[in-house]
Amino acid sequence: MAGKILLVEDEPKVSAFIRRGLEEEGYEVEVAYDGPFGQRLALSREYDLLILDVILPGQSGYEVLRAVRAQEQEMPILMLTALGTTPDKLQGFDGGADDYLVKPFDFAELLARVRALTRRRGKGEKGRLLTLADLTVDTSAKTVSRNGLAIRLTAREFNLLELLLRHQGRVLSRAEIAEHTWEEAFDAGSNVIDVYVNYLRNKVDKGFDKKLIHTVVGMGYVMREE
């Protein structure tokens, strides 16, 4: 079996199409047709991936996302919705989504994202500490601290911080960040990455004299000690 997936989608034709396609690829798929039931399943059973619509009966996908992330930090979550504006995507990513696919979609693209997310889940990376100055990131426990103080990040913020930290001292362009962190087609005109870097700065640098996240005008972002 390729993996176990929970699909929360209220449109029967869409859910049947996705379920059939994923099962043909070897995945086991459970379906919930409303937000409350989807949330209960996500928090009571083990899944390798949660595919989550936004507009759902009883409870929105964003509400389900926040509830699941409050208790389950490891399970990858893919938002699958017709809401495709930048604010919609930011709301999903800020709530802890790992990826965001807008309807209508090509099944081949959905499958590629499912494979990427479940593959990451199955790697079981061994614990590794990444450090810079007084900042410490445990990539296994998914914890972040600075000067001994715990910092709480969303899944997307953590992935962005880990990427910058693994390449500390090297300037990463927005396109590089999108390729390694967003795993989706990148709109060069979008300011999503700039917004997330600011989110990260507010949590990692704010209140500390030594700033670790720096902008290189016209080039991108870099983590380093000045």
Tab-separated table of C-alpha atoms in Angstrom:
chain	number	residue	atom	x	y	z
A	1	MET	CA	0.000	0.000	0.000
A	2	ALA	CA	1.373	3.432	-0.985
A	3	GLY	CA	-0.151	5.156	2.050
A	4	LYS	CA	-3.362	5.975	3.876
A	5	ILE	CA	-5.127	9.218	2.972
A	6	LEU	CA	-8.054	11.060	4.517
A	7	LEU	CA	-10.030	13.076	1.961
A	8	VAL	CA	-12.436	15.698	3.347
A	9	GLU	CA	-14.571	16.789	0.385
A	10	ASP	CA	-18.321	17.409	0.352
A	11	GLU	CA	-18.934	17.093	-3.413
A	12	PRO	CA	-19.664	13.388	-4.080
A	13	LYS	CA	-18.543	13.446	-7.733
A	14	VAL	CA	-15.244	15.149	-6.883
A	15	SER	CA	-14.524	12.875	-3.929
A	16	ALA	CA	-15.370	9.769	-5.960
A	17	PHE	CA	-13.075	10.903	-8.778
A	18	ILE	CA	-10.174	11.581	-6.418
A	19	ARG	CA	-10.704	8.408	-4.415
A	20	ARG	CA	-10.839	6.211	-7.489
A	21	GLY	CA	-7.715	7.752	-8.961
A	22	LEU	CA	-5.701	7.469	-5.756
A	23	GLU	CA	-6.832	3.896	-5.094
A	24	GLU	CA	-5.698	2.951	-8.591
A	25	GLU	CA	-2.252	4.225	-7.559
A	26	GLY	CA	-2.221	1.985	-4.491
A	27	TYR	CA	-3.372	4.433	-1.803
A	28	GLU	CA	-6.001	3.599	0.799
A	29	VAL	CA	-8.528	6.445	0.925
A	30	GLU	CA	-11.155	7.311	3.538
A	31	VAL	CA	-13.667	10.052	2.772
A	32	ALA	CA	-15.478	12.501	5.057
A	33	TYR	CA	-18.174	14.732	3.605
A	34	ASP	CA	-18.303	17.454	6.275
A	35	GLY	CA	-15.920	19.385	8.487
A	36	PRO	CA	-16.764	17.993	11.962
A	37	PHE	CA	-16.556	14.346	10.870
A	38	GLY	CA	-13.361	15.008	8.955
A	39	GLN	CA	-11.805	16.587	12.026
A	40	ARG	CA	-12.816	13.653	14.238
A	41	LEU	CA	-11.264	11.163	11.822
A	42	ALA	CA	-8.072	13.204	11.434
A	43	LEU	CA	-7.567	13.343	15.196
A	44	SER	CA	-8.554	9.766	16.012
A	45	ARG	CA	-6.841	7.728	13.281
A	46	GLU	CA	-3.416	7.535	11.664
A	47	TYR	CA	-3.047	8.918	8.137
A	48	ASP	CA	-0.109	9.636	5.858
A	49	LEU	CA	-1.864	12.646	4.323
A	50	LEU	CA	-4.957	14.810	4.803
A	51	ILE	CA	-6.536	16.324	1.674
A	52	LEU	CA	-8.865	19.069	2.832
A	53	ASP	CA	-11.472	21.183	1.039
A	54	VAL	CA	-12.208	24.652	2.467
A	55	ILE	CA	-15.942	25.138	1.906
A	56	LEU	CA	-17.474	22.308	3.933
A	57	PRO	CA	-20.772	21.724	5.771
A	58	GLY	CA	-20.682	22.262	9.513
A	59	GLN	CA	-17.141	23.595	9.756
A	60	SER	CA	-14.787	25.232	7.268
A	61	GLY	CA	-11.615	23.560	6.114
A	62	TYR	CA	-9.590	26.364	7.698
A	63	GLU	CA	-11.180	25.593	11.075
A	64	VAL	CA	-10.450	21.889	10.639
A	65	LEU	CA	-6.877	22.735	9.644
A	66	ARG	CA	-6.255	24.799	12.778
A	67	ALA	CA	-7.820	22.171	15.036
A	68	VAL	CA	-5.762	19.366	13.513
A	69	ARG	CA	-2.524	21.351	13.607
A	70	ALA	CA	-3.081	22.171	17.283
A	71	GLN	CA	-2.752	18.443	18.068
A	72	GLU	CA	-1.025	16.865	15.053
A	73	GLN	CA	2.119	18.603	13.793
A	74	GLU	CA	3.566	15.839	11.643
A	75	MET	CA	0.789	14.786	9.233
A	76	PRO	CA	1.086	16.565	5.844
A	77	ILE	CA	-1.998	18.562	4.868
A	78	LEU	CA	-2.952	19.518	1.304
A	79	MET	CA	-5.673	22.127	0.855
A	80	LEU	CA	-7.780	21.439	-2.260
A	81	THR	CA	-10.247	24.226	-2.965
A	82	ALA	CA	-11.730	26.624	-5.507
A	83	LEU	CA	-10.550	29.558	-3.354
A	84	GLY	CA	-7.345	30.535	-5.118
A	85	THR	CA	-6.492	34.143	-4.218
A	86	THR	CA	-3.260	35.021	-2.427
A	87	PRO	CA	-5.140	35.835	0.841
A	88	ASP	CA	-6.862	32.438	0.639
A	89	LYS	CA	-3.515	30.681	0.202
A	90	LEU	CA	-1.928	32.677	3.016
A	91	GLN	CA	-4.768	31.714	5.340
A	92	GLY	CA	-4.168	28.061	4.503
A	93	PHE	CA	-0.392	28.209	4.830
A	94	ASP	CA	-0.573	30.297	8.006
A	95	GLY	CA	-2.913	27.698	9.495
A	96	GLY	CA	-0.309	25.008	8.894
A	97	ALA	CA	-1.050	23.604	5.430
A	98	ASP	CA	1.891	22.056	3.601
A	99	ASP	CA	0.530	22.596	0.093
A	100	TYR	CA	-2.404	24.282	-1.638
A	101	LEU	CA	-3.983	23.190	-4.937
A	102	VAL	CA	-6.725	25.206	-6.616
A	103	LYS	CA	-9.751	23.665	-8.343
A	104	PRO	CA	-10.202	22.848	-11.155
A	105	PHE	CA	-7.037	20.762	-11.155
A	106	ASP	CA	-5.346	18.140	-13.278
A	107	PHE	CA	-5.264	14.773	-11.516
A	108	ALA	CA	-1.644	14.219	-12.575
A	109	GLU	CA	-0.659	17.359	-10.665
A	110	LEU	CA	-2.648	16.280	-7.612
A	111	LEU	CA	-0.954	12.878	-7.730
A	112	ALA	CA	2.505	14.468	-7.980
A	113	ARG	CA	1.832	16.559	-4.884
A	114	VAL	CA	0.389	13.587	-2.995
A	115	ARG	CA	3.514	11.570	-3.796
A	116	ALA	CA	5.803	14.384	-2.692
A	117	LEU	CA	3.996	14.883	0.619
A	118	THR	CA	3.671	11.186	1.490
A	119	ARG	CA	7.300	10.576	0.486
A	120	ARG	CA	8.421	13.307	2.873
A	121	ARG	CA	6.249	11.747	5.596
A	122	GLY	CA	7.856	8.340	5.060
A	123	LYS	CA	11.460	9.445	5.131
A	124	GLY	CA	11.601	9.420	8.919
A	125	GLU	CA	14.538	11.801	9.021
A	126	LYS	CA	16.849	11.192	11.939
A	127	GLY	CA	17.130	13.941	14.508
A	128	ARG	CA	19.467	16.749	13.632
A	129	LEU	CA	20.167	20.043	15.333
A	130	LEU	CA	20.659	23.117	13.190
A	131	THR	CA	22.136	26.141	14.933
A	132	LEU	CA	23.059	29.745	14.243
A	133	ALA	CA	24.148	32.044	17.067
A	134	ASP	CA	21.621	31.394	19.880
A	135	LEU	CA	19.004	29.858	17.544
A	136	THR	CA	18.480	26.072	17.669
A	137	VAL	CA	16.222	24.019	15.399
A	138	ASP	CA	15.564	20.314	15.991
A	139	THR	CA	14.472	18.952	12.605
A	140	SER	CA	13.243	15.688	14.122
A	141	ALA	CA	11.222	17.032	17.052
A	142	LYS	CA	10.171	20.057	14.957
A	143	THR	CA	11.079	22.462	17.748
A	144	VAL	CA	12.672	25.899	17.603
A	145	SER	CA	14.241	27.931	20.392
A	146	ARG	CA	16.315	31.066	20.691
A	147	ASN	CA	18.361	31.868	23.751
A	148	GLY	CA	16.499	29.018	25.461
A	149	LEU	CA	13.044	30.432	24.680
A	150	ALA	CA	10.668	28.199	22.697
A	151	ILE	CA	9.330	29.628	19.423
A	152	ARG	CA	6.104	28.235	17.967
A	153	LEU	CA	5.971	28.096	14.172
A	154	THR	CA	3.450	26.855	11.657
A	155	ALA	CA	4.504	23.963	9.432
A	156	ARG	CA	5.171	26.339	6.530
A	157	GLU	CA	7.210	28.730	8.679
A	158	PHE	CA	9.241	25.804	10.042
A	159	ASN	CA	10.006	24.531	6.532
A	160	LEU	CA	11.107	28.007	5.449
A	161	LEU	CA	13.323	28.449	8.513
A	162	GLU	CA	14.896	25.021	8.029
A	163	LEU	CA	15.663	25.809	4.376
A	164	LEU	CA	17.302	29.145	5.219
A	165	LEU	CA	19.236	27.602	8.089
A	166	ARG	CA	20.530	24.651	6.050
A	167	HIS	CA	21.893	27.188	3.566
A	168	GLN	CA	23.041	29.767	6.095
A	169	GLY	CA	25.445	32.259	4.597
A	170	ARG	CA	24.068	31.756	1.068
A	171	VAL	CA	21.526	34.080	-0.489
A	172	LEU	CA	18.414	32.191	-1.636
A	173	SER	CA	16.262	33.720	-4.352
A	174	ARG	CA	12.481	33.740	-4.072
A	175	ALA	CA	12.331	31.173	-6.887
A	176	GLU	CA	14.676	28.822	-4.965
A	177	ILE	CA	12.607	29.223	-1.816
A	178	ALA	CA	9.405	28.512	-3.742
A	179	GLU	CA	10.901	25.424	-5.379
A	180	HIS	CA	12.104	23.866	-2.127
A	181	THR	CA	9.418	25.012	0.291
A	182	TRP	CA	6.170	25.557	-1.594
A	183	GLU	CA	6.279	22.537	-3.955
A	184	GLU	CA	3.825	24.245	-6.313
A	185	ALA	CA	3.825	26.416	-9.405
A	186	PHE	CA	5.261	29.744	-8.267
A	187	ASP	CA	3.670	33.011	-9.340
A	188	ALA	CA	6.599	35.412	-9.698
A	189	GLY	CA	4.224	38.312	-9.102
A	190	SER	CA	3.025	36.966	-5.754
A	191	ASN	CA	4.320	38.356	-2.458
A	192	VAL	CA	3.584	35.175	-0.504
A	193	ILE	CA	7.260	34.451	0.218
A	194	ASP	CA	7.938	38.030	1.372
A	195	VAL	CA	4.950	37.813	3.694
A	196	TYR	CA	6.196	34.534	5.186
A	197	VAL	CA	9.714	35.856	5.674
A	198	ASN	CA	8.165	38.734	7.635
A	199	TYR	CA	6.138	36.259	9.705
A	200	LEU	CA	9.357	34.405	10.451
A	201	ARG	CA	11.238	37.587	11.353
A	202	ASN	CA	8.543	38.561	13.825
A	203	LYS	CA	8.964	35.239	15.607
A	204	VAL	CA	12.713	34.589	15.276
A	205	ASP	CA	14.314	38.070	15.284
A	206	LYS	CA	11.847	40.392	17.009
A	207	GLY	CA	13.035	41.307	20.495
A	208	PHE	CA	16.625	40.194	19.892
A	209	ASP	CA	19.492	42.605	19.278
A	210	LYS	CA	21.203	40.279	16.816
A	211	LYS	CA	19.152	39.842	13.626
A	212	LEU	CA	19.637	36.565	11.758
A	213	ILE	CA	17.315	36.886	8.736
A	214	HIS	CA	18.493	39.424	6.172
A	215	THR	CA	17.208	40.803	2.880
A	216	VAL	CA	19.640	41.170	-0.003
A	217	VAL	CA	17.920	43.709	-2.240
A	218	GLY	CA	17.219	42.392	-5.701
A	219	MET	CA	18.503	38.920	-4.845
A	220	GLY	CA	16.591	37.276	-1.997
A	221	TYR	CA	17.098	36.280	1.636
A	222	VAL	CA	19.940	34.890	3.737
A	223	MET	CA	20.460	33.718	7.339
A	224	ARG	CA	23.753	34.777	8.880
A	225	GLU	CA	25.323	36.564	11.790
A	226	GLU	CA	26.274	40.126	11.057
